[in-house]
Amino acid sequence: MVFGLGSEMKSRVFNPYILIATVLAVSLLFGIGFHRLEIDTDIIDDLPEEPVIQDALHVFKNHEIQDQLVIDVSIDKEDVGRLVEYAGRLEDELRASGLFRTVGLRDFGKSMPALATSVTRNLPVLFTEKELDEQVRPLIETDAIRKRLGVLHRDLANLDGIGQTEFIENDPLGLNRLVMARLGSLAPSQNAYIYRERLISSDNRHLLVIATPISSGTDTLFSRKIVELLDNVAKVLGEEASRKADRITLAPVGAYRVALDNELIARKDVKKAILFATAGIALLLLLAFPRPYIGLLSLLPSIAGTMTAFFVFSLMHKSISIMVLGFGGAVISMTIDHVIAYLLFLDRPQWTLGKEASHEVRSIGLLALMTTIGAFAALSFSGFPILKQLGQFTFLGMGLSFLFVHFVFPKILPAMPPSRPRTIPLQRAVNRLARFGRPGLGVAVCLAVAMLFFAKPVFNVNLSSMNTVSKETAAAEKLVADVWGNVLNKVFLMVQGDSVAELQDKGDHFLKTLEPEMSSGALTSGFVPSMLFPGESRRAANLAAWREFWNSARVSALKQGIEKASVEVGFAPTAFEPFYRILEPSWHPEGEMKIPEELQAFLGIKKSPDRSSWVQVMTFTTGNSFDSEHFYSAYRALGSIFDPALFSKRLGHLLFSTFLKMLAIIGAGVIVLVLLFFADLRLTLVALLPVVFSFICTLGTLNLLGHPLDISTLMLSIVAIGMGIDYSLFFVRSYQRYGDPSHPSFGLMRMAVFMSAATTIVGFFVLCFAEHSLLKSAGLTSTLAIGYALIGAFLIIPPVMERLLQDRENARSKGGSPEERVLGRYRNMEAYPRLFARFKLLLDPMFKELPALLNPGPNEVRTIIDIGSGHGVPACWFLERFPESSVYGIDPDPERVASASKAVGKRGLIVCGRAPEMPETPVPADMATMLDMMHYLDDEGLRLTLERLHGTLRPGGVVVIRTVLKPERKFPWSWWLEDLKLKAHRIPAYYRSLQEIRKKIVEAGFVIEHTSMPGAHRELIWFVLKTRQ
């Protein structure tokens, strides 16, 4: 395509006012969007709405560990006293900071005596029938009683018995120990003990300090205060310890640190990605353009589109994930392809118009944009909120960048003066990449076949992989997990209620339901508050079991055994009367067993985050026979369950099913869209070949690298299909539009494809060096997918397309009916002219009427003039009718001229122009046609056209005219529609009567040989004219 420029435009090639207005408007919109949007750093919130996963998140958010700061305090020697001393200093500093509601186990320690007293006084309602039989019965054997009383007597004789008199006389058998032992399941580690209200590890080197902040652990502003406080305390304690020749280490963990690390790492990655992506893209642009500074302009529409997308996104959402922001640099690189192509067509050795460059790029690249935008929009159906946000933000950025480059940029740069001749090595290198031919195709096929053996998707479903923390945080988490146990190695169940009493009642029901699991060994340990504070129904059932167990015979035997043993060890016979009273059938509890407020947090009971209800999280340790699926289905109705094993399994299945779903949705959408656009199955399959190649090679490479797929790599289907097919489409459309690979515009399109892929690869490649695992994973996957798609486009498309085009050309030349030969001329073209030709031949009665009009006709036709050639269908019909002829046509529309020129091929020339201009012919023409175009000419234009046409014909030359008469029927629907179309395009129409047309023809010197008005409505009229001999 040759671009032209009127002299009136040369005086203005740059409009600074529109540029300034655009910059101000975009900046304002971005500022508004930035002010409206909150940055969400909690990646786990972005998991999909699947019952098992949402249950797990519900439990995780309400577990006390989510709101707690846990600090492992350790020293390099076994000195519990010194360890407790340092921990005391730490706890004092935490309390003094005002940042925590509770610190340490002080409140729990203070409540333990009251708890023990409550348990001792309410023993009859704390044992089930089974527990009485299995745990209490052995304690009332004669030997067991004698042994127990002997231990008690010795304890009373030394310091261990101080303050224990009341407990001994109320519970000589030590039944309260059985009940209090149930609390052991709450300890983070079974290899730990409590000393001076602090939890000490069994090796006496570690002490655990637990504190509850006054604010949410995911509030990063608050988290910074905690970090600053702990840094200062660690420094002070470290200096103090060094003076005592100790080495103390503080290892703090908690949600506060994870949230802060995620934000800091992601922010750093975002800044680094945008900086290096922009710099890398800028370097590539400098190498690609005759005037390097022109290339840098490519960044402007991309940045403007991305900034404006930020504003539009703020109208749709209240917050934006930090992960989506991490794709800022990648979005800029993905939206730059149309800008590069536009500027490549603008930066030419001749004057060019911005609107013409825009039209050329839009003609080739619109389908590629639609497939990419459609692919990212399809992320809305992924079920993952973070992917939905990413898809919406990206397609907004791409769509708005497209609007900027095609509607705003041509206003800023209406025209571009010629560039100086300059050799661009990168252009030569890109052209050579597309010339590998069959050897390159063979290499691509061999690589794909080899990678096919490794192209198995493997998914990473580790919950911790969704967050990325610093090395210090990771080391602290590992230390705490090693010493105190990992919270994710257990099963959690959460229930909700309007009151603590309701939670107790629900606990009763759950505990009763759960007893088979405990008995079978599926659960080896666990704690439910109803074990210490049963609700009304469990108290009643336990009391009935107690009374049945302590029948009169058993009570009498027990008293005899105790009295006998008491005499032997030195207790008074009446020492245990208080205990005997709870064995009497008349015993009743003093009142409801309410859970003390100071114990609620320790027992996993607290207000929900929105303060609307009470929640209780219970922890269980699983055994070898535990069945995750059975447990979830059996107890899901009781509350929310978090089973890490089941969570990982379901997340893995969900990732795989989502991967397949996205692959199916995007693949089917792209195939349908491309098929509709091409209207050619073979071309559609050719365009998909590099996509299949990229998909196979990317999966294979990831497997070879040992990199499993995760949530971010669900983008593979979007990147490999939605974006990867862009490069194929640019190539296929260029073959359709330009035909010859050596065409200058084809070279520019190849350069645009390479630059588009290279800039996108730069944007994603930078993410490969991100610290955040999801950003890094997405960067690696997308880099591989785009890289392989580019390789596939350059190695696969050229040889396949050239073979396809040649086969079709050979098939056309082998013959067939004239209509088939005409259609064969359009077979390798774009869909519109191809379909236009097919329906024109099928529906227009012209081609059935022409043979009669031309019979008898000229004996020998070698030169034909076609005024208003359109897409060249009638011209091609004449070429097939007269095999020795050539057609010289003219049409005002460059797109129609391009189609007609390719259809005519070497048998003529179609130029861009408007009647009364005439195409140049080497000799006087034998025939001329004016088909359906006379009503576009005013009277003067028609006069000049007919006169000039008369002058170009040989004596006796024939002119065939078909024109439109103004209809006289009552409802000329087709005529109304055509008139509306002309008015919409602001094209004037000049309808004339039959007499007016005849007069114009005769005045031009023609002889009317024949006139006919076929059709029922008589609105089309044929004229066959001749010049005088």
Short mmCIF file of N, CA and C in Angstrom, two decimals, residues 269-364:
data_model
loop_
_atom_site.label_atom_id
_atom_site.label_comp_id
_atom_site.label_asym_id
_atom_site.label_seq_id
_atom_site.Cartn_x
_atom_site.Cartn_y
_atom_site.Cartn_z
N ASP A 269 9.01 -5.82 43.71
CA ASP A 269 8.95 -6.51 42.42
C ASP A 269 8.23 -5.66 41.38
N VAL A 270 7.15 -4.99 41.80
CA VAL A 270 6.40 -4.14 40.87
C VAL A 270 7.29 -3.02 40.34
N LYS A 271 7.96 -2.33 41.25
CA LYS A 271 8.83 -1.23 40.82
C LYS A 271 9.93 -1.73 39.89
N LYS A 272 10.55 -2.85 40.27
CA LYS A 272 11.64 -3.40 39.47
C LYS A 272 11.12 -3.83 38.10
N ALA A 273 9.95 -4.47 38.08
CA ALA A 273 9.40 -4.96 36.82
C ALA A 273 9.10 -3.80 35.87
N ILE A 274 8.44 -2.77 36.39
CA ILE A 274 8.09 -1.63 35.52
C ILE A 274 9.35 -0.92 35.04
N LEU A 275 10.32 -0.73 35.93
CA LEU A 275 11.55 -0.03 35.56
C LEU A 275 12.32 -0.79 34.49
N PHE A 276 12.62 -2.07 34.75
CA PHE A 276 13.44 -2.83 33.82
C PHE A 276 12.68 -3.18 32.55
N ALA A 277 11.38 -3.43 32.66
CA ALA A 277 10.59 -3.71 31.46
C ALA A 277 10.57 -2.49 30.55
N THR A 278 10.35 -1.32 31.14
CA THR A 278 10.33 -0.10 30.35
C THR A 278 11.69 0.16 29.72
N ALA A 279 12.76 -0.04 30.49
CA ALA A 279 14.10 0.18 29.94
C ALA A 279 14.40 -0.80 28.82
N GLY A 280 14.07 -2.08 29.03
CA GLY A 280 14.32 -3.08 27.99
C GLY A 280 13.52 -2.82 26.73
N ILE A 281 12.27 -2.46 26.91
CA ILE A 281 11.42 -2.15 25.75
C ILE A 281 11.96 -0.93 25.01
N ALA A 282 12.38 0.08 25.77
CA ALA A 282 12.92 1.29 25.15
C ALA A 282 14.15 0.96 24.30
N LEU A 283 15.02 0.08 24.81
CA LEU A 283 16.22 -0.31 24.06
C LEU A 283 15.84 -1.00 22.76
N LEU A 284 14.87 -1.91 22.83
CA LEU A 284 14.42 -2.58 21.61
C LEU A 284 13.85 -1.60 20.60
N LEU A 285 13.09 -0.64 21.10
CA LEU A 285 12.46 0.34 20.21
C LEU A 285 13.51 1.20 19.52
N LEU A 286 14.57 1.52 20.23
CA LEU A 286 15.64 2.32 19.62
C LEU A 286 16.29 1.59 18.45
N LEU A 287 16.28 0.26 18.49
CA LEU A 287 16.94 -0.53 17.45
C LEU A 287 16.02 -0.81 16.26
N ALA A 288 14.73 -0.51 16.40
CA ALA A 288 13.77 -0.98 15.40
C ALA A 288 13.33 0.07 14.41
N PHE A 289 13.59 1.35 14.65
CA PHE A 289 13.02 2.40 13.83
C PHE A 289 14.10 3.19 13.09
N PRO A 290 13.76 3.66 11.88
CA PRO A 290 14.71 4.52 11.17
C PRO A 290 15.08 5.76 11.98
N ARG A 291 14.09 6.31 12.68
CA ARG A 291 14.35 7.41 13.62
C ARG A 291 14.11 6.86 15.02
N PRO A 292 15.18 6.53 15.75
CA PRO A 292 15.03 5.82 17.03
C PRO A 292 14.09 6.51 18.01
N TYR A 293 14.10 7.85 18.02
CA TYR A 293 13.25 8.53 18.99
C TYR A 293 11.77 8.28 18.71
N ILE A 294 11.44 7.96 17.45
CA ILE A 294 10.05 7.65 17.13
C ILE A 294 9.60 6.39 17.87
N GLY A 295 10.53 5.43 17.98
CA GLY A 295 10.19 4.18 18.66
C GLY A 295 9.79 4.40 20.10
N LEU A 296 10.44 5.37 20.76
CA LEU A 296 10.13 5.61 22.17
C LEU A 296 8.70 6.09 22.36
N LEU A 297 8.11 6.66 21.29
CA LEU A 297 6.72 7.10 21.39
C LEU A 297 5.76 5.92 21.58
N SER A 298 6.26 4.71 21.28
CA SER A 298 5.41 3.53 21.44
C SER A 298 4.94 3.36 22.87
N LEU A 299 5.75 3.85 23.81
CA LEU A 299 5.40 3.66 25.21
C LEU A 299 4.22 4.53 25.64
N LEU A 300 4.01 5.64 24.95
CA LEU A 300 3.01 6.60 25.41
C LEU A 300 1.59 6.03 25.40
N PRO A 301 1.10 5.48 24.27
CA PRO A 301 -0.27 4.93 24.33
C PRO A 301 -0.40 3.76 25.30
N SER A 302 0.65 2.95 25.43
CA SER A 302 0.59 1.82 26.35
C SER A 302 0.47 2.29 27.79
N ILE A 303 1.31 3.28 28.14
CA ILE A 303 1.26 3.82 29.50
C ILE A 303 -0.07 4.52 29.73
N ALA A 304 -0.52 5.28 28.73
CA ALA A 304 -1.80 5.99 28.87
C ALA A 304 -2.95 5.00 29.02
N GLY A 305 -2.94 3.93 28.23
CA GLY A 305 -4.00 2.94 28.32
C GLY A 305 -4.00 2.24 29.67
N THR A 306 -2.80 1.90 30.17
CA THR A 306 -2.70 1.22 31.46
C THR A 306 -3.15 2.13 32.59
N MET A 307 -2.75 3.41 32.54
CA MET A 307 -3.16 4.36 33.59
C MET A 307 -4.67 4.59 33.57
N THR A 308 -5.23 4.71 32.37
CA THR A 308 -6.68 4.91 32.28
C THR A 308 -7.42 3.65 32.73
N ALA A 309 -6.85 2.49 32.43
CA ALA A 309 -7.45 1.24 32.89
C ALA A 309 -7.52 1.19 34.41
N PHE A 310 -6.52 1.79 35.06
CA PHE A 310 -6.52 1.85 36.52
C PHE A 310 -7.75 2.61 37.02
N PHE A 311 -8.09 3.71 36.33
CA PHE A 311 -9.27 4.48 36.72
C PHE A 311 -10.55 3.69 36.48
N VAL A 312 -10.69 3.09 35.30
CA VAL A 312 -11.90 2.33 34.99
C VAL A 312 -12.04 1.16 35.96
N PHE A 313 -10.90 0.52 36.29
CA PHE A 313 -10.93 -0.60 37.23
C PHE A 313 -11.44 -0.15 38.59
N SER A 314 -11.11 1.09 38.99
CA SER A 314 -11.56 1.60 40.29
C SER A 314 -13.07 1.80 40.32
N LEU A 315 -13.70 1.93 39.16
CA LEU A 315 -15.14 2.05 39.11
C LEU A 315 -15.82 0.69 39.28
N MET A 316 -15.05 -0.38 39.07
CA MET A 316 -15.59 -1.74 39.13
C MET A 316 -15.27 -2.44 40.44
N HIS A 317 -14.18 -2.04 41.10
CA HIS A 317 -13.72 -2.72 42.31
C HIS A 317 -13.29 -1.70 43.36
N LYS A 318 -13.36 -2.13 44.62
CA LYS A 318 -12.89 -1.28 45.71
C LYS A 318 -11.41 -1.47 45.99
N SER A 319 -10.87 -2.62 45.61
CA SER A 319 -9.46 -2.92 45.87
C SER A 319 -8.87 -3.63 44.68
N ILE A 320 -7.54 -3.60 44.62
CA ILE A 320 -6.82 -4.28 43.55
C ILE A 320 -5.71 -5.12 44.18
N SER A 321 -5.59 -6.34 43.74
CA SER A 321 -4.60 -7.25 44.31
C SER A 321 -3.19 -6.77 43.97
N ILE A 322 -2.29 -6.93 44.92
CA ILE A 322 -0.89 -6.58 44.68
C ILE A 322 -0.33 -7.40 43.53
N MET A 323 -0.89 -8.60 43.31
CA MET A 323 -0.44 -9.42 42.19
C MET A 323 -0.79 -8.78 40.86
N VAL A 324 -1.96 -8.16 40.77
CA VAL A 324 -2.35 -7.50 39.53
C VAL A 324 -1.43 -6.32 39.25
N LEU A 325 -1.11 -5.57 40.30
CA LEU A 325 -0.17 -4.46 40.11
C LEU A 325 1.19 -4.98 39.65
N GLY A 326 1.54 -6.18 40.10
CA GLY A 326 2.82 -6.75 39.69
C GLY A 326 2.90 -6.97 38.20
N PHE A 327 1.75 -7.01 37.54
CA PHE A 327 1.75 -7.20 36.10
C PHE A 327 1.75 -5.86 35.36
N GLY A 328 1.98 -4.77 36.09
CA GLY A 328 1.98 -3.46 35.44
C GLY A 328 2.93 -3.38 34.26
N GLY A 329 4.18 -3.80 34.50
CA GLY A 329 5.17 -3.78 33.42
C GLY A 329 4.79 -4.73 32.31
N ALA A 330 4.27 -5.90 32.67
CA ALA A 330 3.88 -6.86 31.65
C ALA A 330 2.70 -6.35 30.82
N VAL A 331 1.75 -5.66 31.47
CA VAL A 331 0.61 -5.11 30.74
C VAL A 331 1.08 -4.07 29.74
N ILE A 332 2.03 -3.23 30.15
CA ILE A 332 2.57 -2.24 29.23
C ILE A 332 3.19 -2.93 28.02
N SER A 333 3.95 -3.98 28.27
CA SER A 333 4.60 -4.69 27.17
C SER A 333 3.59 -5.39 26.27
N MET A 334 2.47 -5.87 26.84
CA MET A 334 1.47 -6.58 26.05
C MET A 334 0.64 -5.63 25.20
N THR A 335 0.50 -4.39 25.62
CA THR A 335 -0.35 -3.44 24.90
C THR A 335 0.42 -2.66 23.85
N ILE A 336 1.69 -2.97 23.66
CA ILE A 336 2.52 -2.12 22.82
C ILE A 336 2.57 -2.58 21.38
N ASP A 337 2.02 -3.77 21.07
CA ASP A 337 2.20 -4.32 19.73
C ASP A 337 1.56 -3.47 18.65
N HIS A 338 0.31 -2.99 18.89
CA HIS A 338 -0.35 -2.15 17.89
C HIS A 338 0.36 -0.81 17.74
N VAL A 339 0.90 -0.31 18.84
CA VAL A 339 1.61 0.97 18.77
C VAL A 339 2.86 0.82 17.92
N ILE A 340 3.59 -0.27 18.12
CA ILE A 340 4.81 -0.50 17.34
C ILE A 340 4.47 -0.61 15.86
N ALA A 341 3.47 -1.41 15.54
CA ALA A 341 3.09 -1.57 14.14
C ALA A 341 2.66 -0.23 13.54
N TYR A 342 1.89 0.52 14.30
CA TYR A 342 1.44 1.83 13.82
C TYR A 342 2.62 2.75 13.50
N LEU A 343 3.58 2.82 14.42
CA LEU A 343 4.72 3.72 14.22
C LEU A 343 5.66 3.21 13.13
N LEU A 344 5.75 1.90 12.97
CA LEU A 344 6.57 1.36 11.87
C LEU A 344 5.98 1.78 10.52
N PHE A 345 4.67 1.77 10.41
CA PHE A 345 4.04 2.20 9.16
C PHE A 345 4.05 3.72 9.01
N LEU A 346 4.22 4.41 10.13
CA LEU A 346 4.26 5.88 10.08
C LEU A 346 5.67 6.38 9.74
N ASP A 347 6.68 5.68 10.25
CA ASP A 347 8.08 6.11 10.09
C ASP A 347 8.63 5.53 8.79
N ARG A 348 8.25 6.15 7.65
CA ARG A 348 8.60 5.63 6.33
C ARG A 348 9.47 6.62 5.56
N PRO A 349 10.05 6.18 4.45
CA PRO A 349 10.88 7.09 3.63
C PRO A 349 10.07 8.12 2.86
N GLN A 350 8.73 8.08 2.97
CA GLN A 350 7.89 9.07 2.30
C GLN A 350 6.91 9.67 3.31
N TRP A 351 6.29 10.78 2.90
CA TRP A 351 5.28 11.38 3.77
C TRP A 351 4.17 10.37 4.02
N THR A 352 3.72 10.28 5.25
CA THR A 352 2.64 9.35 5.60
C THR A 352 1.63 10.05 6.51
N LEU A 353 0.40 9.61 6.39
CA LEU A 353 -0.68 10.10 7.24
C LEU A 353 -0.91 9.15 8.41
N GLY A 354 -1.14 9.73 9.57
CA GLY A 354 -1.40 8.92 10.74
C GLY A 354 -2.64 8.05 10.58
N LYS A 355 -3.69 8.60 9.98
CA LYS A 355 -4.92 7.83 9.85
C LYS A 355 -4.76 6.68 8.87
N GLU A 356 -3.88 6.86 7.86
CA GLU A 356 -3.66 5.77 6.91
C GLU A 356 -2.83 4.66 7.55
N ALA A 357 -1.83 5.04 8.34
CA ALA A 357 -1.04 4.04 9.06
C ALA A 357 -1.95 3.28 10.03
N SER A 358 -2.83 4.01 10.70
CA SER A 358 -3.75 3.38 11.64
C SER A 358 -4.66 2.39 10.92
N HIS A 359 -5.16 2.78 9.76
CA HIS A 359 -6.05 1.90 9.00
C HIS A 359 -5.35 0.61 8.59
N GLU A 360 -4.11 0.73 8.12
CA GLU A 360 -3.37 -0.44 7.67
C GLU A 360 -3.13 -1.41 8.83
N VAL A 361 -2.71 -0.88 9.97
CA VAL A 361 -2.44 -1.73 11.13
C VAL A 361 -3.73 -2.34 11.66
N ARG A 362 -4.78 -1.55 11.69
CA ARG A 362 -6.05 -2.05 12.19
C ARG A 362 -6.59 -3.17 11.30
N SER A 363 -6.37 -3.07 10.01
CA SER A 363 -6.84 -4.10 9.09
C SER A 363 -6.19 -5.44 9.37
N ILE A 364 -4.88 -5.39 9.69
CA ILE A 364 -4.14 -6.63 9.95
C ILE A 364 -4.35 -7.11 11.38
#
